[in-house]
Amino acid sequence: MYSKFAFGFVLFLSAFIFAQHSKTGNTVTAGGKPVHTYAKLPAVNKQAPGFTLTDVTMKDQNLDAYKGKYLILNIFPSVDTGVCSASVRHFNEDAANLPNTVVLCISKDLPFAQKRFCGAEGIKNVVMLSDFRSDFGKKYGVEITDSAMKGLLSRAVVVIDPSGKIIYEEQVADISHEPNYNAAIGAVKK
């Protein structure tokens, strides 16, 4: 009797957890093939979830360190791909012209790889941060949960105002495409 009850309870709990994940998960594509992320991006007009990420010197950086500034979170799978490196270069150029704004380029790349890339490319106007030892990908819903890219971050942009509120978000529909730079920059300029 108890074993049937326990089995039924485990089955119910598994179905409940699957249903909850199904409601919050998100589907994007990678080269036209569907991949799933942990959840949807945090909503506009909500407070940005806190995070702690690792910079290129292996020091922890958190959201609170940037309070009072506009933040553009440029989130992507790996700086060693063409589209990801293009987004870093693009935001590096735009960041130089935006007052009171910091661009955080966030991936699962190790800080050593991020530092190497920035040195080779002359990248100086963005902050490279690694999610290799944090839960940022889950908090922001961008961690990929299946496919060969499982564990990496999907391509997204989140803009946070000086009070810590999200004022713009874009989950790029296909990871192989670049984000809408003008919309992200425009959110800061409003």
PDB file of C-alpha atoms in Angstrom:
ATOM      1  CA  MET A   1       0.000   0.000   0.000  1.00  0.00           C
ATOM      2  CA  TYR A   2       2.694   2.486   1.017  1.00  0.00           C
ATOM      3  CA  SER A   3       4.865   1.574  -1.962  1.00  0.00           C
ATOM      4  CA  LYS A   4       1.973   2.333  -4.353  1.00  0.00           C
ATOM      5  CA  PHE A   5       1.405   5.638  -2.568  1.00  0.00           C
ATOM      6  CA  ALA A   6       5.131   6.498  -2.700  1.00  0.00           C
ATOM      7  CA  PHE A   7       5.325   5.557  -6.394  1.00  0.00           C
ATOM      8  CA  GLY A   8       2.232   7.644  -7.154  1.00  0.00           C
ATOM      9  CA  PHE A   9       3.617  10.591  -5.193  1.00  0.00           C
ATOM     10  CA  VAL A  10       6.976  10.418  -7.032  1.00  0.00           C
ATOM     11  CA  LEU A  11       5.164  10.214 -10.376  1.00  0.00           C
ATOM     12  CA  PHE A  12       2.966  13.204  -9.456  1.00  0.00           C
ATOM     13  CA  LEU A  13       5.961  15.217  -8.255  1.00  0.00           C
ATOM     14  CA  SER A  14       7.916  14.454 -11.452  1.00  0.00           C
ATOM     15  CA  ALA A  15       4.967  15.540 -13.597  1.00  0.00           C
ATOM     16  CA  PHE A  16       4.565  18.713 -11.534  1.00  0.00           C
ATOM     17  CA  ILE A  17       8.256  19.642 -11.869  1.00  0.00           C
ATOM     18  CA  PHE A  18       8.162  18.947 -15.623  1.00  0.00           C
ATOM     19  CA  ALA A  19       5.036  21.073 -15.994  1.00  0.00           C
ATOM     20  CA  GLN A  20       6.619  23.938 -14.068  1.00  0.00           C
ATOM     21  CA  HIS A  21       9.746  23.826 -16.242  1.00  0.00           C
ATOM     22  CA  SER A  22       7.626  23.629 -19.394  1.00  0.00           C
ATOM     23  CA  LYS A  23       5.795  26.814 -18.389  1.00  0.00           C
ATOM     24  CA  THR A  24       8.938  28.810 -17.727  1.00  0.00           C
ATOM     25  CA  GLY A  25      11.336  27.360 -20.315  1.00  0.00           C
ATOM     26  CA  ASN A  26      11.967  29.099 -23.588  1.00  0.00           C
ATOM     27  CA  THR A  27      12.698  27.822 -27.064  1.00  0.00           C
ATOM     28  CA  VAL A  28      15.193  29.488 -29.378  1.00  0.00           C
ATOM     29  CA  THR A  29      17.017  28.083 -32.361  1.00  0.00           C
ATOM     30  CA  ALA A  30      20.648  27.421 -33.186  1.00  0.00           C
ATOM     31  CA  GLY A  31      21.107  27.411 -36.934  1.00  0.00           C
ATOM     32  CA  GLY A  32      17.378  26.784 -37.328  1.00  0.00           C
ATOM     33  CA  LYS A  33      17.244  23.822 -34.908  1.00  0.00           C
ATOM     34  CA  PRO A  34      15.285  24.253 -31.669  1.00  0.00           C
ATOM     35  CA  VAL A  35      17.159  24.453 -28.364  1.00  0.00           C
ATOM     36  CA  HIS A  36      15.687  25.193 -24.978  1.00  0.00           C
ATOM     37  CA  THR A  37      16.733  27.595 -22.267  1.00  0.00           C
ATOM     38  CA  TYR A  38      16.165  27.284 -18.550  1.00  0.00           C
ATOM     39  CA  ALA A  39      13.477  29.990 -18.469  1.00  0.00           C
ATOM     40  CA  LYS A  40      12.401  33.224 -20.075  1.00  0.00           C
ATOM     41  CA  LEU A  41      14.402  36.404 -19.519  1.00  0.00           C
ATOM     42  CA  PRO A  42      13.442  38.521 -16.505  1.00  0.00           C
ATOM     43  CA  ALA A  43      10.608  40.867 -17.475  1.00  0.00           C
ATOM     44  CA  VAL A  44      10.870  44.553 -18.293  1.00  0.00           C
ATOM     45  CA  ASN A  45       9.935  46.824 -15.353  1.00  0.00           C
ATOM     46  CA  LYS A  46      11.103  44.218 -12.804  1.00  0.00           C
ATOM     47  CA  GLN A  47      14.191  44.523 -10.597  1.00  0.00           C
ATOM     48  CA  ALA A  48      17.169  42.774 -12.139  1.00  0.00           C
ATOM     49  CA  PRO A  49      18.116  39.563 -10.327  1.00  0.00           C
ATOM     50  CA  GLY A  50      21.378  39.876  -8.428  1.00  0.00           C
ATOM     51  CA  PHE A  51      24.409  37.988  -9.652  1.00  0.00           C
ATOM     52  CA  THR A  52      28.064  37.335  -8.967  1.00  0.00           C
ATOM     53  CA  LEU A  53      30.328  36.656 -11.949  1.00  0.00           C
ATOM     54  CA  THR A  54      34.091  36.301 -12.380  1.00  0.00           C
ATOM     55  CA  ASP A  55      36.165  38.961 -14.175  1.00  0.00           C
ATOM     56  CA  VAL A  56      39.353  38.414 -16.211  1.00  0.00           C
ATOM     57  CA  THR A  57      41.494  38.790 -13.062  1.00  0.00           C
ATOM     58  CA  MET A  58      39.528  35.950 -11.381  1.00  0.00           C
ATOM     59  CA  LYS A  59      37.815  38.365  -8.959  1.00  0.00           C
ATOM     60  CA  ASP A  60      34.101  38.231  -8.225  1.00  0.00           C
ATOM     61  CA  GLN A  61      31.968  41.079  -9.555  1.00  0.00           C
ATOM     62  CA  ASN A  62      28.335  41.532  -8.582  1.00  0.00           C
ATOM     63  CA  LEU A  63      25.392  43.576  -9.772  1.00  0.00           C
ATOM     64  CA  ASP A  64      25.569  45.945  -6.794  1.00  0.00           C
ATOM     65  CA  ALA A  65      29.009  47.158  -7.912  1.00  0.00           C
ATOM     66  CA  TYR A  66      27.331  48.867 -10.888  1.00  0.00           C
ATOM     67  CA  LYS A  67      24.432  50.525  -9.065  1.00  0.00           C
ATOM     68  CA  GLY A  68      23.793  54.061 -10.335  1.00  0.00           C
ATOM     69  CA  LYS A  69      24.821  53.211 -13.906  1.00  0.00           C
ATOM     70  CA  TYR A  70      23.045  51.923 -16.960  1.00  0.00           C
ATOM     71  CA  LEU A  71      24.080  48.350 -17.663  1.00  0.00           C
ATOM     72  CA  ILE A  72      23.929  46.545 -20.965  1.00  0.00           C
ATOM     73  CA  LEU A  73      24.272  42.800 -20.417  1.00  0.00           C
ATOM     74  CA  ASN A  74      25.565  41.301 -23.665  1.00  0.00           C
ATOM     75  CA  ILE A  75      25.007  37.576 -23.061  1.00  0.00           C
ATOM     76  CA  PHE A  76      26.315  34.937 -25.477  1.00  0.00           C
ATOM     77  CA  PRO A  77      27.605  31.337 -25.761  1.00  0.00           C
ATOM     78  CA  SER A  78      31.348  31.827 -26.399  1.00  0.00           C
ATOM     79  CA  VAL A  79      33.669  34.657 -27.397  1.00  0.00           C
ATOM     80  CA  ASP A  80      35.425  32.172 -29.705  1.00  0.00           C
ATOM     81  CA  THR A  81      32.615  32.215 -32.262  1.00  0.00           C
ATOM     82  CA  GLY A  82      32.155  34.782 -35.035  1.00  0.00           C
ATOM     83  CA  VAL A  83      28.804  36.211 -33.976  1.00  0.00           C
ATOM     84  CA  CYS A  84      29.727  36.375 -30.281  1.00  0.00           C
ATOM     85  CA  SER A  85      33.016  38.149 -30.936  1.00  0.00           C
ATOM     86  CA  ALA A  86      31.232  40.525 -33.332  1.00  0.00           C
ATOM     87  CA  SER A  87      28.777  41.474 -30.561  1.00  0.00           C
ATOM     88  CA  VAL A  88      31.639  42.207 -28.157  1.00  0.00           C
ATOM     89  CA  ARG A  89      33.384  44.368 -30.790  1.00  0.00           C
ATOM     90  CA  HIS A  90      30.155  46.202 -31.617  1.00  0.00           C
ATOM     91  CA  PHE A  91      29.300  46.998 -27.995  1.00  0.00           C
ATOM     92  CA  ASN A  92      32.953  47.928 -27.339  1.00  0.00           C
ATOM     93  CA  GLU A  93      32.652  50.687 -29.961  1.00  0.00           C
ATOM     94  CA  ASP A  94      29.231  51.865 -28.756  1.00  0.00           C
ATOM     95  CA  ALA A  95      30.167  51.823 -25.058  1.00  0.00           C
ATOM     96  CA  ALA A  96      32.769  54.525 -25.554  1.00  0.00           C
ATOM     97  CA  ASN A  97      30.026  56.987 -26.499  1.00  0.00           C
ATOM     98  CA  LEU A  98      27.413  56.237 -23.832  1.00  0.00           C
ATOM     99  CA  PRO A  99      27.567  58.314 -20.652  1.00  0.00           C
ATOM    100  CA  ASN A 100      27.079  56.560 -17.308  1.00  0.00           C
ATOM    101  CA  THR A 101      26.866  53.170 -19.053  1.00  0.00           C
ATOM    102  CA  VAL A 102      28.792  49.943 -18.627  1.00  0.00           C
ATOM    103  CA  VAL A 103      28.570  46.988 -21.004  1.00  0.00           C
ATOM    104  CA  LEU A 104      29.003  43.605 -19.332  1.00  0.00           C
ATOM    105  CA  CYS A 105      29.853  40.830 -21.809  1.00  0.00           C
ATOM    106  CA  ILE A 106      28.821  37.563 -20.178  1.00  0.00           C
ATOM    107  CA  SER A 107      29.550  34.009 -21.288  1.00  0.00           C
ATOM    108  CA  LYS A 108      30.625  30.646 -19.859  1.00  0.00           C
ATOM    109  CA  ASP A 109      34.111  31.195 -21.309  1.00  0.00           C
ATOM    110  CA  LEU A 110      36.902  30.960 -18.776  1.00  0.00           C
ATOM    111  CA  PRO A 111      38.290  34.345 -17.709  1.00  0.00           C
ATOM    112  CA  PHE A 112      41.630  33.403 -19.312  1.00  0.00           C
ATOM    113  CA  ALA A 113      39.992  33.064 -22.740  1.00  0.00           C
ATOM    114  CA  GLN A 114      38.093  36.333 -22.274  1.00  0.00           C
ATOM    115  CA  LYS A 115      41.314  38.141 -21.318  1.00  0.00           C
ATOM    116  CA  ARG A 116      43.172  36.650 -24.304  1.00  0.00           C
ATOM    117  CA  PHE A 117      40.407  37.745 -26.674  1.00  0.00           C
ATOM    118  CA  CYS A 118      40.288  41.309 -25.328  1.00  0.00           C
ATOM    119  CA  GLY A 119      44.063  41.641 -25.540  1.00  0.00           C
ATOM    120  CA  ALA A 120      44.211  40.342 -29.102  1.00  0.00           C
ATOM    121  CA  GLU A 121      41.289  42.515 -30.225  1.00  0.00           C
ATOM    122  CA  GLY A 122      42.133  45.709 -28.307  1.00  0.00           C
ATOM    123  CA  ILE A 123      38.823  45.548 -26.412  1.00  0.00           C
ATOM    124  CA  LYS A 124      38.873  48.166 -23.626  1.00  0.00           C
ATOM    125  CA  ASN A 125      35.352  49.619 -23.303  1.00  0.00           C
ATOM    126  CA  VAL A 126      33.455  46.577 -22.011  1.00  0.00           C
ATOM    127  CA  VAL A 127      33.772  44.389 -18.925  1.00  0.00           C
ATOM    128  CA  MET A 128      34.173  40.688 -19.643  1.00  0.00           C
ATOM    129  CA  LEU A 129      32.550  38.423 -17.039  1.00  0.00           C
ATOM    130  CA  SER A 130      32.403  34.655 -16.817  1.00  0.00           C
ATOM    131  CA  ASP A 131      29.501  32.536 -15.593  1.00  0.00           C
ATOM    132  CA  PHE A 132      31.729  29.470 -15.272  1.00  0.00           C
ATOM    133  CA  ARG A 133      31.108  29.123 -11.527  1.00  0.00           C
ATOM    134  CA  SER A 134      27.791  30.856 -10.844  1.00  0.00           C
ATOM    135  CA  ASP A 135      24.055  30.486 -11.350  1.00  0.00           C
ATOM    136  CA  PHE A 136      23.638  33.557 -13.585  1.00  0.00           C
ATOM    137  CA  GLY A 137      22.419  31.450 -16.535  1.00  0.00           C
ATOM    138  CA  LYS A 138      19.580  30.038 -14.475  1.00  0.00           C
ATOM    139  CA  LYS A 139      18.683  33.335 -12.750  1.00  0.00           C
ATOM    140  CA  TYR A 140      18.422  35.093 -16.099  1.00  0.00           C
ATOM    141  CA  GLY A 141      16.879  32.086 -17.864  1.00  0.00           C
ATOM    142  CA  VAL A 142      19.547  31.941 -20.587  1.00  0.00           C
ATOM    143  CA  GLU A 143      21.300  28.664 -19.778  1.00  0.00           C
ATOM    144  CA  ILE A 144      20.750  26.158 -22.586  1.00  0.00           C
ATOM    145  CA  THR A 145      19.261  22.913 -21.248  1.00  0.00           C
ATOM    146  CA  ASP A 146      19.677  20.575 -24.232  1.00  0.00           C
ATOM    147  CA  SER A 147      21.520  20.001 -27.537  1.00  0.00           C
ATOM    148  CA  ALA A 148      25.272  20.048 -28.088  1.00  0.00           C
ATOM    149  CA  MET A 149      25.253  23.550 -26.539  1.00  0.00           C
ATOM    150  CA  LYS A 150      23.814  22.360 -23.212  1.00  0.00           C
ATOM    151  CA  GLY A 151      25.265  24.392 -20.341  1.00  0.00           C
ATOM    152  CA  LEU A 152      26.247  27.398 -22.471  1.00  0.00           C
ATOM    153  CA  LEU A 153      24.324  30.675 -22.459  1.00  0.00           C
ATOM    154  CA  SER A 154      21.966  31.656 -25.242  1.00  0.00           C
ATOM    155  CA  ARG A 155      22.324  35.016 -26.986  1.00  0.00           C
ATOM    156  CA  ALA A 156      20.410  37.770 -25.214  1.00  0.00           C
ATOM    157  CA  VAL A 157      20.651  41.425 -24.227  1.00  0.00           C
ATOM    158  CA  VAL A 158      19.285  42.903 -21.006  1.00  0.00           C
ATOM    159  CA  VAL A 159      19.447  46.639 -20.234  1.00  0.00           C
ATOM    160  CA  ILE A 160      19.220  47.721 -16.595  1.00  0.00           C
ATOM    161  CA  ASP A 161      18.672  51.334 -15.492  1.00  0.00           C
ATOM    162  CA  PRO A 162      20.614  53.054 -12.670  1.00  0.00           C
ATOM    163  CA  SER A 163      17.983  52.014 -10.097  1.00  0.00           C
ATOM    164  CA  GLY A 164      18.409  48.318 -10.988  1.00  0.00           C
ATOM    165  CA  LYS A 165      15.202  47.966 -13.013  1.00  0.00           C
ATOM    166  CA  ILE A 166      15.151  46.122 -16.342  1.00  0.00           C
ATOM    167  CA  ILE A 167      14.186  48.539 -19.117  1.00  0.00           C
ATOM    168  CA  TYR A 168      14.866  46.355 -22.168  1.00  0.00           C
ATOM    169  CA  GLU A 169      15.363  42.678 -22.920  1.00  0.00           C
ATOM    170  CA  GLU A 170      15.893  40.677 -26.067  1.00  0.00           C
ATOM    171  CA  GLN A 171      16.178  36.919 -26.276  1.00  0.00           C
ATOM    172  CA  VAL A 172      17.658  36.533 -29.766  1.00  0.00           C
ATOM    173  CA  ALA A 173      15.425  34.065 -31.592  1.00  0.00           C
ATOM    174  CA  ASP A 174      18.325  32.296 -33.329  1.00  0.00           C
ATOM    175  CA  ILE A 175      21.630  32.085 -31.485  1.00  0.00           C
ATOM    176  CA  SER A 176      23.489  32.377 -34.804  1.00  0.00           C
ATOM    177  CA  HIS A 177      22.108  35.922 -35.289  1.00  0.00           C
ATOM    178  CA  GLU A 178      23.349  39.169 -33.756  1.00  0.00           C
ATOM    179  CA  PRO A 179      21.199  41.095 -31.269  1.00  0.00           C
ATOM    180  CA  ASN A 180      19.392  44.339 -32.077  1.00  0.00           C
ATOM    181  CA  TYR A 181      22.169  46.752 -31.098  1.00  0.00           C
ATOM    182  CA  ASN A 182      20.152  49.880 -31.937  1.00  0.00           C
ATOM    183  CA  ALA A 183      17.266  48.869 -29.670  1.00  0.00           C
ATOM    184  CA  ALA A 184      19.587  48.131 -26.749  1.00  0.00           C
ATOM    185  CA  ILE A 185      21.479  51.419 -27.196  1.00  0.00           C
ATOM    186  CA  GLY A 186      18.164  53.225 -27.678  1.00  0.00           C
ATOM    187  CA  ALA A 187      16.904  51.957 -24.312  1.00  0.00           C
ATOM    188  CA  VAL A 188      19.834  53.694 -22.618  1.00  0.00           C
ATOM    189  CA  LYS A 189      19.329  56.931 -24.561  1.00  0.00           C
ATOM    190  CA  LYS A 190      15.590  57.307 -23.713  1.00  0.00           C
TER     191      LYS A 190
END
